[in-house]
């Protein structure tokens, strides 16, 4: 069985690996989404990544053997977050904060191969969703969890900064909750994506506060979700939260975040981080998809065969108009 392994930044190799045995449900990988974490790993700037590694954590699979309620032929989304179940966070139910968390494709080998064995608890089956949509579930879960962390209610004034795939996922989930939504991005192609979700599409700059207030009839948003991981955007987002409001960091950058403590107290802000998601988040997103409450099919802008990944993936990093590239694993070696 062939696998594609990233040995160092931009250094790919096709390798023969044994078919998986041992515990877990045998599955055939169907589609794999490419995300910012993967691009960072390829560039060599992913802080949680070690080489060599087989990428792939946005995954859809087909079950090959019976396991409980899972019948052969069933298509599933995959929860790639492997948690210990024993640490303090896991015992509280915060499995996404597990002290020993291992994410497929980042901390341990992922889906860039044909067959895998996965825990039955990581598989989320669907009788109605196609494999390409199931491969979007993981990034949608990241957006869902961030919005849940923000505790957004209907008609709340919400600004999502950044309209890459995760920012779009956050905006999609906020819209589904009935939020009074605005989005912001420095790139025109990403602002165009945001226009599919709201008419309030903003361009950041030196007068961002004025622009944001104009969008919200003179107010600042009660909730700001920062989804860029850009240092300047992170610090600017802090300034755009209304008094008594909440700032959620879902984007990640390597550095420190500093703010003026008297100002933080004066505005009585709530600052939250958002990381990955939980089993319940996967179940909730699957329900939203299956009932048609959300439709992210337009996120998929590029589809490439697995055999062409080493030649084509670099060009997709930051490419204009690219929201989500999906790798078709049916062309696997």
Short mmCIF file of C-alpha atoms in Angstrom, two decimals, residues 60-61 73-77 124-137 140 282 285-292 294-296:
data_model
loop_
_atom_site.label_atom_id
_atom_site.label_comp_id
_atom_site.label_asym_id
_atom_site.label_seq_id
_atom_site.Cartn_x
_atom_site.Cartn_y
_atom_site.Cartn_z
CA UNK A 60 -14.19 11.15 4.84
CA UNK A 61 -14.03 7.36 4.73
CA UNK A 73 -20.22 0.57 2.67
CA UNK A 74 -21.25 3.32 5.10
CA UNK A 75 -19.71 6.73 4.48
CA UNK A 76 -18.45 8.62 7.54
CA UNK A 77 -16.87 11.86 8.59
CA UNK A 124 -19.72 9.80 12.21
CA UNK A 125 -21.88 7.97 9.64
CA UNK A 126 -24.34 9.48 7.20
CA UNK A 127 -26.80 7.92 4.79
CA UNK A 128 -27.32 11.16 2.86
CA UNK A 129 -24.11 13.22 2.75
CA UNK A 130 -21.55 12.63 -0.02
CA UNK A 131 -17.87 12.02 0.83
CA UNK A 132 -16.75 15.50 -0.26
CA UNK A 133 -19.16 17.17 2.19
CA UNK A 134 -18.19 14.72 4.94
CA UNK A 135 -14.57 15.84 4.46
CA UNK A 136 -15.71 19.38 5.36
CA UNK A 137 -17.13 18.35 8.73
CA UNK A 140 -17.01 23.15 10.14
CA UNK A 282 -19.32 16.70 15.42
CA UNK A 285 -22.58 19.75 12.70
CA UNK A 286 -23.68 16.45 11.15
CA UNK A 287 -27.26 17.28 12.13
CA UNK A 288 -27.03 20.79 10.64
CA UNK A 289 -25.75 19.33 7.37
CA UNK A 290 -28.26 16.50 7.15
CA UNK A 291 -31.24 18.76 7.85
CA UNK A 292 -30.03 21.34 5.32
CA UNK A 294 -26.25 24.83 6.48
CA UNK A 295 -24.88 24.27 2.98
CA UNK A 296 -21.08 24.54 2.70
#
